[in-house]
PDB file of C-alpha atoms in Angstrom:
ATOM      1  CA  MET N 688     125.456 162.874 162.377  1.00 64.00           C
ATOM      2  CA  ASN N 689     121.969 161.306 162.032  1.00 75.00           C
ATOM      3  CA  ALA N 690     119.883 161.270 158.899  1.00 78.00           C
ATOM      4  CA  ALA N 691     117.743 164.376 159.462  1.00 81.00           C
ATOM      5  CA  PRO N 692     120.558 166.855 160.177  1.00 89.00           C
ATOM      6  CA  LEU N 693     122.717 165.334 157.380  1.00 92.00           C
ATOM      7  CA  ALA N 694     119.782 165.649 154.866  1.00 93.00           C
ATOM      8  CA  ARG N 695     119.302 169.361 155.881  1.00 94.00           C
ATOM      9  CA  ARG N 696     123.066 169.893 155.477  1.00 94.00           C
ATOM     10  CA  VAL N 697     123.208 168.229 151.984  1.00 96.00           C
ATOM     11  CA  ASP N 698     120.118 170.293 150.897  1.00 97.00           C
ATOM     12  CA  ALA N 699     121.833 173.420 152.126  1.00 97.00           C
ATOM     13  CA  LEU N 700     125.022 172.539 150.279  1.00 97.00           C
ATOM     14  CA  GLU N 701     123.169 171.920 147.041  1.00 98.00           C
ATOM     15  CA  ALA N 702     121.236 175.228 147.541  1.00 98.00           C
ATOM     16  CA  LEU N 703     124.481 177.114 148.051  1.00 97.00           C
ATOM     17  CA  PHE N 704     126.114 175.828 144.855  1.00 98.00           C
ATOM     18  CA  ARG N 705     123.027 176.324 142.823  1.00 98.00           C
ATOM     19  CA  HIS N 706     123.080 180.014 144.006  1.00 97.00           C
ATOM     20  CA  ILE N 707     126.858 180.241 143.211  1.00 97.00           C
ATOM     21  CA  ALA N 708     126.151 178.782 139.758  1.00 97.00           C
ATOM     22  CA  ALA N 709     123.442 181.420 139.138  1.00 97.00           C
ATOM     23  CA  THR N 710     125.380 184.306 140.419  1.00 97.00           C
ATOM     24  CA  ARG N 711     129.264 184.193 140.673  1.00 96.00           C
ATOM     25  CA  MET N 712     129.603 181.534 138.027  1.00 97.00           C
ATOM     26  CA  ASP N 713     127.009 182.847 135.587  1.00 95.00           C
ATOM     27  CA  GLY N 714     128.594 183.314 132.218  1.00 93.00           C
ATOM     28  CA  VAL N 715     131.956 181.921 133.124  1.00 95.00           C
ATOM     29  CA  PRO N 716     133.416 179.919 130.265  1.00 95.00           C
ATOM     30  CA  VAL N 717     134.450 176.896 132.366  1.00 96.00           C
ATOM     31  CA  LEU N 718     130.777 175.831 132.884  1.00 96.00           C
ATOM     32  CA  ASN N 719     129.520 172.622 131.336  1.00 97.00           C
ATOM     33  CA  GLU N 720     125.966 173.664 130.635  1.00 96.00           C
ATOM     34  CA  ARG N 721     124.870 170.130 130.406  1.00 97.00           C
ATOM     35  CA  LEU N 722     125.602 169.567 134.064  1.00 98.00           C
ATOM     36  CA  ALA N 723     123.681 170.703 137.347  1.00 98.00           C
ATOM     37  CA  VAL N 724     124.609 170.886 140.899  1.00 98.00           C
ATOM     38  CA  ARG N 725     124.146 167.590 142.733  1.00 98.00           C
ATOM     39  CA  ALA N 726     125.534 166.112 146.071  1.00 98.00           C
ATOM     40  CA  VAL N 727     126.234 162.474 145.647  1.00 98.00           C
ATOM     41  CA  GLY N 728     126.550 159.970 148.520  1.00 97.00           C
ATOM     42  CA  LEU N 729     127.167 162.220 151.473  1.00 97.00           C
ATOM     43  CA  GLU N 730     127.281 159.866 154.434  1.00 95.00           C
ATOM     44  CA  ALA N 731     128.040 160.319 158.047  1.00 94.00           C
ATOM     45  CA  VAL N 732     131.553 159.864 159.334  1.00 92.00           C
ATOM     46  CA  GLY N 733     131.001 160.094 162.952  1.00 90.00           C
ATOM     47  CA  GLU N 734     129.511 163.551 163.354  1.00 92.00           C
ATOM     48  CA  ALA N 735     131.136 164.758 160.125  1.00 94.00           C
ATOM     49  CA  ALA N 736     130.045 163.785 156.550  1.00 96.00           C
ATOM     50  CA  CYS N 737     131.860 163.044 153.305  1.00 97.00           C
ATOM     51  CA  GLY N 738     130.688 162.595 149.641  1.00 98.00           C
ATOM     52  CA  VAL N 739     131.037 164.071 146.233  1.00 98.00           C
ATOM     53  CA  LEU N 740     129.653 167.389 144.998  1.00 98.00           C
ATOM     54  CA  VAL N 741     129.130 167.664 141.208  1.00 98.00           C
ATOM     55  CA  THR N 742     128.696 171.092 139.678  1.00 98.00           C
ATOM     56  CA  PRO N 743     128.951 172.411 136.089  1.00 98.00           C
ATOM     57  CA  TRP N 744     132.555 173.561 136.825  1.00 98.00           C
ATOM     58  CA  PHE N 745     133.975 170.887 139.221  1.00 98.00           C
ATOM     59  CA  MET N 746     133.550 167.554 140.886  1.00 98.00           C
ATOM     60  CA  ASN N 747     135.079 167.529 144.426  1.00 98.00           C
ATOM     61  CA  LEU N 748     135.223 165.193 147.358  1.00 98.00           C
ATOM     62  CA  VAL N 749     133.547 167.322 150.119  1.00 98.00           C
ATOM     63  CA  TRP N 750     134.049 167.016 153.852  1.00 97.00           C
ATOM     64  CA  LEU N 751     131.460 168.645 156.135  1.00 96.00           C
ATOM     65  CA  PRO N 752     133.129 168.943 159.579  1.00 95.00           C
ATOM     66  CA  ALA N 753     131.504 167.806 162.722  1.00 92.00           C
ATOM     67  CA  PRO N 754     129.843 170.613 164.783  1.00 88.00           C
ATOM     68  CA  ASP N 755     132.455 170.478 167.430  1.00 90.00           C
ATOM     69  CA  GLU N 756     135.382 170.186 165.008  1.00 91.00           C
ATOM     70  CA  LEU N 757     137.675 173.254 164.596  1.00 90.00           C
ATOM     71  CA  PRO N 758     137.095 174.342 161.067  1.00 92.00           C
ATOM     72  CA  LEU N 759     139.889 174.486 158.579  1.00 95.00           C
ATOM     73  CA  ALA N 760     140.716 178.049 157.683  1.00 96.00           C
ATOM     74  CA  PRO N 761     139.800 178.989 154.054  1.00 97.00           C
ATOM     75  CA  GLY N 762     142.633 178.153 151.781  1.00 98.00           C
ATOM     76  CA  ALA N 763     144.392 175.983 154.405  1.00 98.00           C
ATOM     77  CA  SER N 764     144.894 172.267 153.618  1.00 98.00           C
ATOM     78  CA  ARG N 765     144.581 169.088 155.717  1.00 96.00           C
ATOM     79  CA  ALA N 766     145.245 165.615 154.901  1.00 97.00           C
ATOM     80  CA  ARG N 767     142.209 163.220 155.443  1.00 96.00           C
ATOM     81  CA  VAL N 768     141.943 159.478 154.978  1.00 95.00           C
ATOM     82  CA  VAL N 769     138.918 158.414 152.989  1.00 95.00           C
ATOM     83  CA  GLY N 770     138.630 154.808 152.553  1.00 92.00           C
ATOM     84  CA  PRO N 771     142.039 153.409 151.540  1.00 93.00           C
ATOM     85  CA  GLU N 772     143.341 156.787 150.191  1.00 95.00           C
ATOM     86  CA  ARG N 773     144.832 159.881 151.699  1.00 97.00           C
ATOM     87  CA  PHE N 774     143.576 163.274 150.147  1.00 97.00           C
ATOM     88  CA  ASP N 775     144.441 166.818 150.738  1.00 98.00           C
ATOM     89  CA  PHE N 776     141.494 168.809 151.474  1.00 98.00           C
ATOM     90  CA  ILE N 777     141.264 172.687 151.214  1.00 98.00           C
ATOM     91  CA  GLY N 778     139.240 174.685 153.718  1.00 98.00           C
ATOM     92  CA  ALA N 779     136.354 176.871 152.549  1.00 98.00           C
ATOM     93  CA  HIS N 780     133.664 178.928 154.158  1.00 97.00           C
ATOM     94  CA  GLU N 781     130.452 180.418 152.664  1.00 96.00           C
ATOM     95  CA  GLU N 782     128.287 182.910 154.367  1.00 94.00           C
ATOM     96  CA  GLY N 783     124.990 181.308 155.379  1.00 92.00           C
ATOM     97  CA  PHE N 784     126.474 177.804 155.164  1.00 95.00           C
ATOM     98  CA  GLY N 785     129.567 177.735 157.036  1.00 95.00           C
ATOM     99  CA  ALA N 786     132.793 175.734 156.825  1.00 96.00           C
ATOM    100  CA  TYR N 787     133.530 172.778 154.574  1.00 97.00           C
ATOM    101  CA  GLU N 788     136.550 171.283 152.890  1.00 98.00           C
ATOM    102  CA  ALA N 789     136.960 170.263 149.334  1.00 98.00           C
ATOM    103  CA  CYS N 790     139.415 168.030 147.360  1.00 98.00           C
ATOM    104  CA  SER N 791     139.223 168.403 143.537  1.00 98.00           C
ATOM    105  CA  LEU N 792     138.506 165.326 141.399  1.00 98.00           C
ATOM    106  CA  PHE N 793     137.707 166.916 138.090  1.00 98.00           C
ATOM    107  CA  SER N 794     137.889 170.384 136.904  1.00 97.00           C
ATOM    108  CA  PRO N 795     136.621 171.773 134.469  1.00 97.00           C
ATOM    109  CA  MET N 796     133.863 169.329 133.674  1.00 98.00           C
ATOM    110  CA  PHE N 797     133.827 169.246 129.824  1.00 97.00           C
ATOM    111  CA  GLU N 798     134.727 165.650 129.584  1.00 97.00           C
ATOM    112  CA  PHE N 799     131.220 164.738 130.810  1.00 98.00           C
ATOM    113  CA  GLU N 800     128.699 164.297 128.115  1.00 97.00           C
ATOM    114  CA  ASP N 801     125.740 164.663 130.431  1.00 98.00           C
ATOM    115  CA  GLN N 802     124.563 164.766 134.120  1.00 98.00           C
ATOM    116  CA  ALA N 803     124.096 160.870 134.080  1.00 98.00           C
ATOM    117  CA  ALA N 804     127.802 160.411 133.157  1.00 98.00           C
ATOM    118  CA  ALA N 805     129.076 162.881 135.870  1.00 98.00           C
ATOM    119  CA  LEU N 806     126.753 161.284 138.531  1.00 98.00           C
ATOM    120  CA  ALA N 807     127.845 157.799 137.517  1.00 98.00           C
ATOM    121  CA  THR N 808     131.551 158.788 137.885  1.00 98.00           C
ATOM    122  CA  ALA N 809     130.875 160.337 141.287  1.00 98.00           C
ATOM    123  CA  ALA N 810     129.117 157.122 142.452  1.00 98.00           C
ATOM    124  CA  GLU N 811     131.977 154.973 141.112  1.00 98.00           C
ATOM    125  CA  VAL N 812     134.532 157.151 143.037  1.00 97.00           C
ATOM    126  CA  LEU N 813     132.598 156.577 146.216  1.00 98.00           C
ATOM    127  CA  ALA N 814     132.229 152.907 145.516  1.00 97.00           C
ATOM    128  CA  ILE N 815     135.999 152.503 145.207  1.00 96.00           C
ATOM    129  CA  LEU N 816     136.700 154.596 148.360  1.00 96.00           C
ATOM    130  CA  ARG N 817     133.960 152.780 150.389  1.00 96.00           C
ATOM    131  CA  ALA N 818     134.768 149.173 149.204  1.00 93.00           C
ATOM    132  CA  PRO N 819     135.446 146.798 152.089  1.00 87.00           C
TER     133      PRO N 819
END
């Protein structure tokens, strides 16, 4: 996946979860109101992409499948190797966005004092997973 399509996909992912935060998650008591939606370090893995998604209610590793990849059914799981680790990702699908996979890192997010702390943690997770 080259830079322009990846950037559009990341923008769409953030917009989707900002919309979910403002609608389905509005008023739900697991929200850390000090946090906002932000995709961190999504990078191409062939034609797919992987990175971290921070929201007020979770921090997940996120896999955006390649256009020709058979999407994982919502709720189904698949093991993926990210860096030196193996993670179980859960399939998801959102109307207007399409298929993606997620692996929970933190939920809920109350241990994060602010957005800077959550983003620093996401960046550190990726640094460990992407270390040579």
